[in-house]
Amino acid sequence: MSKYRTHTCGELNIKNKNTDISISGWLNKKRDHGNLLFLDLRDNYGITQCVIDKESKSFKDLEKIPLETVLKINGTVLQRSDETVNKDLSTGEIEVKIKTHVILGTTKELPLPVFTDQEYSEEIRLKYRFLDLRRKKIHKNIILRSKVISFIRNEMQKMGFLEFQTPILTSSSPEGARDFLVPSRLNPGKFYALPQAPQQFKQLIMVSGFDKYFQIAPCFRDEDARADRSPGEFYQLDIEMSFVDQSNVFDVVEKLMVKLFNNFSSKKMLYDKFPKIKYTDALMMYGSDKPDLRNPLKIYEITDIFSRDDVKFEIFKKLVKKGSIVRGIVTKQTSNQPRSFFDNIDKWAKTEGASGLAYFTIEKDKIITGKGPVGKFFSEDSLKEIMKITSAEVGDSIFLACGTKNEVEKILSLARDKIGSDLNLIDENSFAFCWIIDYPMFEKDEETGKIKFSHNPFSMPQGDIDNIDLSNPLEILAYQYDIVCNGIELSSGAIRNHIPQLMYKLFKVAGYDKKDVDVKFSGMINALSYGAPPHGGIAPGIDRIIMLLADEKNIREVTMFPMNQNAQDLMMNAPSEVEGTQLKELGLEIKKK
RNA sequence: GGGGGUGUAGCUCAGUUGGUUAGAGCGAUCGCCUGUCACGCGAUAGGUCGAGGGUUCGAGUCCCUUCACUCCCGCCA
């Protein structure tokens, strides 16, 4: 028992009737009837209505105190009359008749109301995050976050994984995102980097013989923010396992995700065994390597149609001749949609930087015709061919994009989302997980034209690794995979390359010679040279998992103390300038602009 | 780095074609009210209309510049 309370504000019920209790909490709401005063006291656990009348000594004081004052209430639990029961509160059958009170913490005038459902600006919320966090919805989200993390720890331990911490101050890595740098006092002119992920460490843990590792790992990347991407820091469920192939990793993650999502959400899981989609197929069918499988729309390749003489759509034909491709999205039975539906999508595509989306609807009178601005350009035979390729039927519509492969994929991927939500095709009450597999090992840098690693340079290539053919590096696939849910990329992972000789070969393709590798990845390459087990892993993003479970669109709604879009902490005033003496100690000088 | 949106009272917002003294709800302060649970009623205080410049007889409103927040593109092995 505490000197501040016998019960919490969510605890009292009819069983406590007529007992003397004390509770402490924040003054959530006052209802002052002049001679009778209701006070709602709130703590982490709930809300309890307290009542006091004019005869009581505390009345005058309590009538005046502002909302969010912290109070201790001593009183008696009374059963409420039937008409005054509040079914929305767990404590709604009782109220506390106040005998005495103590003010534990006073408040200045509030910069934002706590008791309200209204939204307010991020700026004010982040500056007064401690007030914002008192509000019901975000308070609940943060508690959910805690429970999810405990659940994950527990499940991982049950599956035999060991949790380890890895260094926060480590070395800068040449690949990947921009590093956060930390100057070293003892080594002037040198810098630590905060880890973008514990990638090398988790592999070293495997080389060290610990077999199965996990960590709720902080990761730091100095890149610009998005709604689903905190600037600076985020958390991953970092996993690595020895003596596994990718199916073993999939089994562990599927088991965990199914349990986790069933436990914390009432939405249904569309698949218990997550579909595996090849990277190239994903780009073809969905235009993206993070498809939302709740959306039934698919993309079809119909470039060849535009080489036919009976197709007169000259703009597209000309582009196709020059090497452009044409792909389309079919929407089922949309012939009776108003003209505005189609025009809005075309207009929308233009705002997304595309040249628009051509469209027509397939109709049949005596013969099959195309209706819509470009429908007249297609002969009956060509329409039949399109219907064959896309499985479209009379009454369906087709949206067409023409351009380079990248352009077409990008706009049609966005169009899938846009049209899917406009037509209400997406079941918001479900989770659709999938694996994207068979990523290419290398890709061509658009700007420099050079070959570079497409994802993780430590991934194991597929095929005969003893006699690997490096003459066509862009065709080499890797044991590299992503897990995606509802169109959100949760994580990527890979089976790692544990063979140093093979690694040298692959790095060579990406333009690093042996010396470069030895210097830049000395820890890794050295460790792999002394008996490394085959190993692999994955690292699902904790924040995004919690976003999905909490049904939030913004990562700040599930982050306790987030930074704003400019990577500033408005509450703590970070980043900030530092004393000249600190800089001097570090051997740093600030160049004034 | 680029594009879109927003910026009016402590908070959330309205403000017509450019036209009198810029409004509402919540909150604050004061008063009334014994069964509310978004209690009700009355009054008062509270404004550099993000900032700067311009057009105009007159600008919250139109134009230019700039700042802040936010969403997106780039970026994120």
XYZ file of C-alpha atoms (C1' of nucleotides) in Angstrom:
670
model
C 0.000 0.000 0.000
C 1.187 3.500 -0.825
C 0.721 6.639 1.193
C -0.902 8.143 -1.887
C -3.548 5.558 -2.666
C -5.318 2.396 -1.606
C -6.667 1.847 -5.111
C -6.055 3.039 -8.656
C -8.600 5.088 -10.602
C -9.598 2.090 -12.733
C -10.095 -0.357 -9.929
C -13.076 0.493 -7.737
C -16.400 -1.240 -8.285
C -19.516 -2.359 -6.540
C -17.522 -4.761 -4.347
C -15.821 -1.787 -2.666
C -19.221 -0.315 -1.719
C -19.243 1.691 1.526
C -15.514 1.322 2.175
C -13.128 4.198 2.838
C -10.470 4.498 0.176
C -7.963 6.942 -1.229
C -7.053 7.482 -4.870
C -4.591 9.806 -6.570
C -4.504 11.136 -10.087
C -5.086 14.017 -12.463
C -8.250 16.111 -12.488
C -9.620 15.035 -15.861
C -12.915 16.949 -15.859
C -15.086 19.022 -13.522
C -18.859 19.363 -13.619
C -19.874 22.116 -11.217
C -23.563 22.339 -10.291
C -23.024 25.112 -7.798
C -23.995 23.158 -4.738
C -22.833 19.825 -6.062
C -19.520 19.166 -7.795
C -18.413 16.163 -9.834
C -14.708 15.546 -10.350
C -13.305 12.890 -12.692
C -9.960 11.677 -11.400
C -7.733 9.962 -13.963
C -4.602 7.845 -13.722
C -2.908 5.274 -15.979
C -5.577 2.700 -15.122
C -8.846 4.562 -15.547
C -11.223 7.269 -14.452
C -13.230 7.482 -11.233
C -16.021 9.965 -10.655
C -15.781 11.744 -7.311
C -18.557 13.858 -5.870
C -18.773 16.507 -3.194
C -21.510 18.875 -1.988
C -21.481 22.362 -0.581
C -21.634 21.230 3.056
C -18.190 19.649 2.773
C -15.054 21.528 3.813
C -13.135 20.670 0.610
C -15.872 22.067 -1.655
C -14.627 25.665 -1.956
C -11.073 24.516 -2.785
C -12.016 21.833 -5.254
C -14.453 24.109 -7.087
C -11.524 26.391 -7.980
C -8.700 24.062 -8.937
C -7.878 23.787 -12.633
C -7.987 20.657 -14.768
C -4.851 18.461 -14.740
C -4.062 19.326 -11.115
C -2.716 16.213 -9.371
C -4.892 15.316 -6.387
C -5.208 12.777 -3.651
C -8.825 12.101 -2.730
C -9.858 10.443 0.510
C -13.446 9.304 0.565
C -16.091 6.624 0.651
C -17.172 4.406 -2.243
C -20.888 4.792 -2.913
C -23.083 2.778 -5.236
C -24.614 4.979 -7.922
C -28.374 4.975 -8.394
C -29.547 3.072 -11.477
C -30.238 6.211 -13.519
C -26.775 7.644 -12.875
C -24.641 4.596 -13.741
C -22.108 5.361 -16.486
C -21.703 2.286 -18.681
C -18.701 3.753 -20.492
C -16.519 3.606 -17.385
C -15.216 0.452 -15.712
C -15.845 2.295 -12.454
C -19.226 3.580 -13.660
C -21.326 1.758 -11.082
C -19.760 3.627 -8.178
C -18.545 7.064 -7.250
C -16.332 8.347 -4.453
C -17.880 10.708 -1.947
C -15.033 13.053 -1.088
C -14.115 13.555 2.557
C -10.747 15.292 2.278
C -8.273 16.060 -0.472
C -4.588 16.901 -0.885
C -3.124 18.819 -3.820
C -0.027 16.885 -4.904
C 0.883 18.875 -8.002
C -0.402 22.190 -9.326
C -0.620 23.214 -12.973
C -0.206 26.368 -14.978
C -2.756 27.183 -17.667
C -2.594 24.322 -20.171
C -1.116 24.967 -23.625
C -3.368 22.212 -24.958
C -6.445 20.518 -23.529
C -5.934 16.942 -22.341
C -9.597 16.037 -22.064
C -10.784 16.210 -25.669
C -10.795 14.095 -28.779
C -9.962 17.003 -31.017
C -6.781 16.903 -33.049
C -4.165 19.553 -32.688
C -0.961 20.555 -34.364
C 2.071 18.305 -34.223
C 4.184 21.214 -33.173
C 2.302 21.824 -29.955
C 1.871 18.104 -29.308
C 5.583 17.433 -29.607
C 6.599 20.437 -27.540
C 4.294 19.359 -24.706
C 4.576 15.634 -25.373
C 4.132 14.828 -21.658
C 0.644 16.368 -21.812
C -0.138 14.812 -25.173
C 0.827 11.400 -23.811
C -1.811 11.728 -21.078
C -4.511 11.597 -23.746
C -6.415 8.389 -24.113
C -5.573 7.250 -27.621
C -1.844 7.846 -27.645
C -1.526 6.666 -24.043
C -3.119 3.411 -25.181
C -0.801 3.164 -28.197
C 2.293 3.493 -26.040
C 1.021 0.827 -23.631
C 0.338 -1.394 -26.645
C 3.919 -0.828 -27.752
C 5.227 -1.996 -24.394
C 3.036 -5.103 -24.441
C 3.998 -5.967 -28.018
C 7.686 -5.750 -27.184
C 7.256 -7.947 -24.094
C 5.280 -10.445 -26.138
C 7.958 -10.578 -28.823
C 10.717 -11.071 -26.235
C 8.787 -13.861 -24.631
C 8.040 -15.639 -27.916
C 11.600 -15.304 -29.164
C 12.949 -16.740 -25.933
C 10.451 -19.592 -26.132
C 11.805 -20.401 -29.591
C 15.305 -20.624 -28.156
C 16.679 -17.227 -29.174
C 19.115 -15.370 -26.919
C 18.942 -11.598 -26.535
C 22.207 -9.670 -26.747
C 23.134 -6.003 -26.831
C 25.497 -4.702 -29.477
C 27.544 -1.476 -29.434
C 25.931 1.901 -30.061
C 29.251 3.556 -30.802
C 30.675 1.744 -33.767
C 32.346 2.455 -37.093
C 31.011 4.174 -40.175
C 30.135 1.855 -43.034
C 30.567 2.854 -46.668
C 27.367 1.259 -47.964
C 23.832 2.283 -47.165
C 22.297 5.315 -45.531
C 23.977 8.438 -44.206
C 25.594 7.837 -40.808
C 25.209 9.800 -37.609
C 28.741 10.597 -36.540
C 30.130 11.000 -33.025
C 33.541 12.617 -32.624
C 36.080 10.792 -30.507
C 37.834 12.791 -27.767
C 40.572 10.230 -27.208
C 41.188 9.854 -30.936
C 41.108 13.402 -32.307
C 39.946 13.702 -35.889
C 38.294 10.286 -35.787
C 34.604 9.491 -35.528
C 32.334 6.769 -34.333
C 29.118 6.136 -36.227
C 25.832 5.117 -34.678
C 24.784 1.761 -36.115
C 22.340 1.829 -39.038
C 21.557 -1.702 -37.901
C 23.633 -4.218 -35.934
C 24.303 -6.003 -39.216
C 27.940 -6.933 -38.781
C 27.604 -7.577 -35.072
C 24.800 -10.056 -35.480
C 26.847 -11.988 -37.984
C 29.789 -11.912 -35.602
C 27.498 -13.322 -32.918
C 26.822 -16.270 -35.213
C 30.529 -16.727 -35.888
C 30.970 -16.687 -32.113
C 28.782 -19.764 -31.884
C 25.638 -18.440 -30.169
C 23.352 -20.039 -32.784
C 20.166 -17.933 -32.427
C 20.183 -14.235 -31.593
C 17.594 -11.517 -31.320
C 17.510 -7.953 -30.090
C 15.033 -5.085 -29.960
C 17.719 -3.029 -31.625
C 17.899 0.743 -31.989
C 18.957 1.762 -35.484
C 20.160 5.183 -36.582
C 19.996 6.556 -40.113
C 20.439 10.195 -41.017
C 17.811 10.335 -43.761
C 14.714 12.466 -44.340
C 11.483 11.555 -42.588
C 8.169 10.214 -43.883
C 4.875 9.493 -42.175
C 6.022 5.922 -41.590
C 9.695 6.772 -41.066
C 11.070 8.545 -38.022
C 14.001 10.803 -38.669
C 17.097 9.524 -36.946
C 16.156 6.487 -34.948
C 13.851 3.507 -35.025
C 13.735 -0.034 -33.663
C 14.081 -3.385 -35.345
C 13.428 -6.867 -34.127
C 16.881 -8.008 -35.176
C 17.120 -11.762 -35.729
C 19.993 -13.999 -36.865
C 20.234 -17.794 -36.958
C 22.996 -20.300 -37.735
C 22.751 -23.415 -39.936
C 19.600 -22.267 -41.718
C 18.280 -21.641 -45.190
C 15.661 -19.008 -45.901
C 12.709 -21.315 -45.274
C 13.884 -21.730 -41.659
C 13.897 -17.959 -41.233
C 10.428 -17.710 -42.816
C 9.074 -20.348 -40.406
C 10.251 -18.435 -37.352
C 8.927 -15.080 -38.556
C 5.585 -16.435 -39.772
C 5.002 -18.194 -36.481
C 5.817 -15.027 -34.548
C 3.757 -12.675 -36.735
C 0.676 -14.904 -36.765
C 0.756 -15.188 -32.966
C 1.514 -11.510 -32.480
C -1.128 -10.148 -34.835
C -3.811 -12.557 -33.638
C -2.999 -11.655 -30.059
C -3.070 -7.865 -30.440
C -5.590 -7.217 -33.190
C -9.082 -8.397 -34.022
C -8.437 -7.918 -37.735
C -8.180 -11.174 -39.617
C -4.977 -12.579 -41.076
C -5.605 -13.339 -44.744
C -2.795 -15.922 -44.827
C -1.212 -18.037 -42.086
C 1.364 -19.238 -44.600
C 2.541 -16.042 -46.238
C 2.579 -16.121 -50.058
C 6.046 -15.934 -51.627
C 6.299 -13.624 -54.602
C 9.392 -13.306 -56.732
C 10.796 -9.799 -56.904
C 10.416 -9.597 -60.690
C 6.847 -10.925 -60.490
C 5.976 -8.367 -57.813
C 7.206 -5.539 -60.023
C 5.225 -6.932 -62.956
C 1.943 -7.621 -61.148
C 1.960 -4.813 -58.618
C 4.587 -2.363 -59.857
C 6.212 -2.487 -56.451
C 8.208 -4.770 -54.187
C 5.869 -3.890 -51.329
C 2.439 -4.761 -52.719
C -0.735 -4.424 -50.716
C -2.267 -7.847 -51.285
C -5.590 -6.737 -49.837
C -5.986 -4.937 -53.143
C -7.194 -7.367 -55.872
C -6.113 -5.151 -58.793
C -3.313 -6.446 -60.977
C -1.110 -4.980 -63.677
C -0.819 -6.525 -67.151
C 1.796 -6.154 -69.851
C 0.265 -5.208 -73.229
C 3.080 -3.431 -75.080
C 2.803 -5.728 -78.108
C -0.763 -4.588 -78.784
C 0.632 -1.250 -79.863
C 2.637 -2.746 -82.705
C -0.574 -3.931 -84.416
C -1.768 -2.146 -87.525
C -5.403 -2.236 -86.351
C -4.552 -0.158 -83.272
C -4.486 3.547 -84.094
C -3.438 5.016 -80.740
C -0.594 6.966 -82.327
C 0.870 8.622 -79.209
C 1.477 5.286 -77.522
C 2.506 3.586 -80.785
C 5.188 6.173 -81.354
C 6.512 5.804 -77.819
C 6.488 2.018 -78.063
C 8.511 2.221 -81.257
C 11.099 4.198 -79.332
C 11.265 1.523 -76.632
C 8.544 2.499 -74.164
C 6.337 -0.161 -72.677
C 2.596 -0.170 -71.971
C 0.958 -1.802 -68.989
C -2.549 -1.565 -67.681
C -4.808 -2.092 -64.684
C -8.194 -3.745 -65.189
C -11.111 -2.722 -62.982
C -14.055 -5.118 -62.889
C -17.519 -3.974 -63.988
C -16.880 -0.245 -63.964
C -18.734 0.605 -67.185
C -21.431 2.434 -65.239
C -18.995 4.545 -63.219
C -19.507 8.248 -63.949
C -17.138 10.014 -66.308
C -15.785 11.940 -63.296
C -14.436 8.724 -61.758
C -12.182 8.136 -64.751
C -11.228 11.778 -65.221
C -10.321 12.152 -61.552
C -7.881 9.271 -61.833
C -6.354 10.720 -64.986
C -6.075 14.110 -63.278
C -4.622 12.514 -60.160
C -1.972 10.697 -62.248
C -0.875 14.040 -63.647
C -0.374 15.428 -60.143
C 1.840 12.404 -59.468
C 4.133 13.486 -62.265
C 2.906 11.016 -64.908
C 1.612 12.165 -68.266
C -1.788 10.838 -67.194
C -3.554 7.516 -67.505
C -5.401 6.640 -70.697
C -8.515 4.543 -70.174
C -11.372 2.849 -71.932
C -14.222 0.540 -71.041
C -14.994 -2.652 -72.929
C -18.548 -2.724 -74.274
C -20.474 -5.078 -76.463
C -23.317 -4.119 -78.697
C -23.095 -6.294 -81.776
C -19.371 -6.220 -81.687
C -16.894 -5.490 -78.904
C -15.900 -1.821 -78.736
C -13.878 0.456 -76.529
C -15.730 3.327 -74.901
C -13.969 6.391 -73.566
C -11.564 8.975 -74.965
C -9.127 6.456 -76.431
C -11.503 3.517 -76.931
C -12.037 4.296 -80.602
C -8.381 3.598 -81.392
C -8.784 -0.133 -80.774
C -10.194 -2.635 -83.269
C -12.415 -5.481 -82.134
C -9.619 -7.981 -82.682
C -7.151 -5.952 -80.668
C -9.672 -5.610 -77.850
C -10.216 -9.355 -77.861
C -6.464 -9.828 -77.617
C -6.290 -7.424 -74.668
C -9.154 -9.293 -73.018
C -7.266 -12.538 -73.462
C -4.067 -11.176 -71.899
C -5.747 -9.435 -68.986
C -8.759 -11.711 -68.435
C -10.909 -8.595 -68.823
C -14.588 -9.008 -69.623
C -17.288 -6.858 -71.157
C -18.093 -4.087 -68.667
C -14.547 -3.877 -67.322
C -12.301 -0.854 -67.778
C -8.594 -0.624 -68.434
C -6.218 2.141 -67.336
C -3.068 2.392 -69.414
C 0.340 3.843 -68.695
C 3.115 4.207 -71.231
C 6.762 5.004 -70.551
C 9.987 3.436 -69.369
C 9.710 0.325 -67.222
C 10.488 2.321 -64.095
C 7.985 5.063 -64.890
C 5.200 2.622 -65.710
C 5.818 0.530 -62.611
C 5.851 3.563 -60.391
C 2.668 5.218 -61.625
C 0.700 1.964 -61.894
C 1.762 0.955 -58.400
C 0.380 4.246 -57.103
C -2.675 3.883 -59.351
C -3.397 0.436 -57.881
C -3.608 2.037 -54.434
C -5.586 5.020 -55.674
C -8.127 3.078 -57.755
C -8.362 0.357 -55.112
C -9.310 2.830 -52.441
C -11.582 4.884 -54.750
C -13.519 1.723 -55.591
C -13.447 0.526 -51.976
C -11.720 -2.704 -52.914
C -9.465 -2.822 -49.854
C -10.652 -4.719 -46.796
C -9.464 -2.500 -43.964
C -10.215 -5.251 -41.492
C -7.492 -7.609 -42.565
C -3.749 -8.134 -42.652
C -2.210 -9.497 -45.829
C 1.381 -10.568 -45.314
C 3.669 -11.770 -48.047
C 7.299 -12.543 -48.720
C 9.110 -10.962 -51.615
C 11.945 -13.306 -52.597
C 14.722 -13.708 -55.159
C 16.024 -10.155 -55.151
C 18.801 -9.483 -57.622
C 22.276 -9.370 -56.109
C 23.320 -6.352 -58.157
C 21.721 -3.466 -59.963
C 22.852 -0.709 -62.264
C 23.259 2.727 -60.764
C 20.982 4.994 -62.826
C 23.369 7.945 -62.610
C 26.815 6.405 -62.898
C 25.872 3.309 -64.897
C 28.057 1.270 -62.559
C 27.119 -2.076 -61.037
C 26.327 -1.860 -57.322
C 24.865 -4.088 -54.651
C 21.089 -3.829 -54.843
C 20.586 -4.553 -51.158
C 22.892 -6.063 -48.646
C 26.454 -6.762 -49.842
C 26.700 -9.623 -47.362
C 23.897 -11.642 -48.979
C 24.509 -15.111 -50.363
C 24.083 -15.400 -54.126
C 21.911 -18.206 -55.475
C 23.180 -20.991 -57.716
C 26.420 -22.945 -57.771
C 28.514 -20.817 -55.475
C 31.715 -22.781 -56.135
C 31.556 -22.023 -59.850
C 29.633 -18.793 -59.850
C 29.323 -17.110 -63.239
C 30.012 -13.419 -62.792
C 29.841 -12.514 -66.478
C 26.226 -11.337 -66.181
C 26.112 -9.934 -62.666
C 22.686 -8.341 -63.123
C 21.209 -11.813 -63.541
C 22.537 -13.198 -60.274
C 19.803 -13.593 -57.671
C 20.439 -13.482 -53.951
C 18.926 -15.266 -50.995
C 17.508 -11.921 -50.085
C 13.913 -11.364 -49.000
C 11.467 -8.789 -47.684
C 8.403 -9.239 -45.534
C 5.496 -6.967 -46.426
C 2.133 -6.402 -44.750
C -0.689 -4.323 -46.251
C 1.748 -2.577 -48.534
C 4.158 -1.662 -45.774
C 7.685 -3.021 -45.938
C 8.364 -4.408 -42.484
C 11.821 -5.678 -43.039
C 14.378 -7.150 -45.307
C 16.658 -10.039 -44.555
C 18.996 -12.493 -46.177
C 20.981 -15.647 -45.962
C 24.484 -14.265 -45.547
C 27.578 -14.940 -47.526
C 29.878 -16.662 -45.003
C 32.582 -17.549 -47.525
C 35.345 -14.900 -47.724
C 36.639 -15.950 -51.163
C 33.150 -15.599 -52.625
C 32.711 -12.252 -50.929
C 35.885 -10.874 -52.486
C 34.585 -11.938 -55.901
C 31.235 -10.229 -55.422
C 32.728 -7.036 -54.050
C 35.013 -6.954 -57.060
C 31.952 -6.805 -59.317
C 30.742 -3.789 -57.323
C 34.109 -2.108 -57.775
C 35.870 -2.898 -54.492
C 39.174 -4.713 -54.688
C 40.434 -7.091 -51.996
C 42.300 -4.341 -50.166
C 39.133 -2.181 -49.945
C 37.175 -5.055 -48.484
C 39.924 -5.908 -46.008
C 40.014 -2.318 -44.774
C 36.320 -1.427 -44.797
C 34.918 -4.686 -43.508
C 37.927 -5.874 -41.574
C 35.914 -7.142 -38.612
C 33.585 -9.158 -40.787
C 36.005 -10.558 -43.312
C 38.471 -11.493 -40.614
C 35.833 -13.305 -38.597
C 34.533 -15.215 -41.605
C 38.067 -16.513 -42.165
C 38.126 -18.557 -38.963
C 35.271 -20.997 -39.386
C 31.944 -19.280 -39.960
C 28.674 -21.196 -39.916
C 26.123 -20.724 -42.687
C 23.711 -18.193 -41.265
C 20.955 -15.748 -42.074
C 18.337 -13.533 -40.558
C 15.929 -10.684 -40.820
C 14.970 -7.523 -38.931
C 11.273 -6.522 -38.904
C 10.621 -2.915 -37.949
C 9.046 -2.721 -34.524
C 7.526 0.748 -35.030
C 5.769 -0.270 -38.232
C 4.433 -3.471 -36.679
C 2.933 -1.387 -33.895
C 1.503 1.087 -36.429
C -0.321 -1.798 -38.085
C -1.572 -3.179 -34.769
C -2.658 0.245 -33.502
C -4.212 1.110 -36.881
C -2.186 4.307 -37.129
C -0.949 5.957 -40.307
C 1.809 7.948 -38.649
C 4.800 6.531 -36.816
C 4.768 9.371 -34.276
C 1.466 8.020 -32.946
C 3.290 4.953 -31.668
C 6.529 6.657 -30.612
C 6.764 8.114 -27.142
C 9.121 11.006 -27.782
C 9.487 11.450 -31.537
C 11.372 14.169 -33.370
C 9.672 16.361 -35.948
C 10.246 16.208 -39.686
C 13.384 18.339 -39.393
C 14.848 15.901 -36.870
C 14.372 18.254 -33.943
C 13.145 17.323 -30.495
C 10.992 20.346 -29.625
C 10.608 19.307 -26.010
C 14.263 18.706 -25.186
C 15.560 21.239 -27.691
C 17.736 18.844 -29.602
C 19.888 19.268 -31.537
C 21.472 22.255 -29.810
C 24.689 24.212 -29.901
C 27.414 23.149 -27.489
C 30.017 24.984 -25.409
C 33.239 26.039 -27.079
C 35.160 24.016 -24.516
C 33.363 20.848 -25.597
C 34.264 21.474 -29.200
C 37.863 22.218 -28.295
C 38.161 18.985 -26.351
C 36.980 17.127 -29.449
C 39.279 19.052 -31.756
C 36.316 20.462 -33.682
C 35.651 23.894 -35.092
C 32.351 25.153 -36.481
C 32.607 26.959 -39.800
C 30.220 29.931 -39.652
C 28.256 30.386 -42.861
C 17.423 19.575 -52.955
C 12.158 19.711 -55.407
C 6.572 19.788 -55.313
C 1.676 20.143 -52.608
C -1.146 21.617 -48.117
C -1.588 24.552 -43.708
C -0.509 29.055 -40.606
C -6.413 33.995 -37.583
C -7.420 34.278 -29.363
C -3.984 29.472 -24.732
C -6.355 25.134 -28.064
C -9.616 23.733 -32.482
C -11.542 26.486 -36.313
C -15.053 30.219 -39.337
C -14.123 34.767 -41.787
C -18.321 35.900 -48.645
C -16.211 39.849 -54.381
C -10.841 43.585 -50.950
C -15.108 47.511 -47.357
C -17.591 49.704 -40.455
C -14.979 47.951 -34.309
C -11.953 40.239 -36.964
C -16.021 35.960 -34.863
C -17.584 30.824 -32.699
C -16.651 26.421 -29.586
C -13.360 24.647 -25.820
C -10.041 26.573 -22.048
C -9.090 30.889 -18.401
C -11.420 34.578 -14.842
C -16.102 36.075 -12.238
C -21.289 34.994 -11.061
C -25.825 31.504 -10.928
C -27.168 26.314 -10.623
C -27.864 19.394 -5.979
C -27.247 14.171 -10.243
C -23.822 15.441 -14.038
C -20.615 12.348 -16.936
C -18.878 16.766 -23.910
C -23.615 19.186 -17.442
C -26.350 23.863 -18.175
C -26.970 29.457 -17.984
C -24.869 34.613 -17.837
C -20.694 37.964 -18.013
C -15.392 39.379 -18.585
C -10.483 39.148 -20.288
C -7.762 37.336 -24.294
C -5.549 39.040 -31.458
C 1.618 41.985 -34.433
C -4.496 37.577 -38.682
C 3.406 33.453 -39.022
C 7.109 37.548 -40.612
C 8.699 41.320 -44.255
C 7.589 44.041 -48.581
C 4.097 45.577 -52.483
C -0.762 46.860 -55.070
C -5.034 49.837 -53.299
C -8.766 55.344 -50.832
C -8.921 50.655 -47.979
C -5.664 43.998 -47.225
C -6.937 38.486 -42.619
C -8.595 38.417 -47.946
C -4.760 40.086 -53.998
C 0.808 39.906 -55.534
C 6.141 39.023 -54.210
C 9.757 37.341 -50.674
C 10.581 34.619 -46.360
C 9.824 31.438 -41.945
C 7.444 27.354 -39.369
C 4.709 22.793 -39.370
C 3.030 18.784 -42.348
C 2.395 15.270 -46.714
C 4.900 13.494 -51.011
C 9.342 12.921 -54.586
C 14.605 12.431 -54.181
C 17.168 9.688 -50.168
C 16.342 5.294 -46.816
C 22.612 -1.348 -48.266
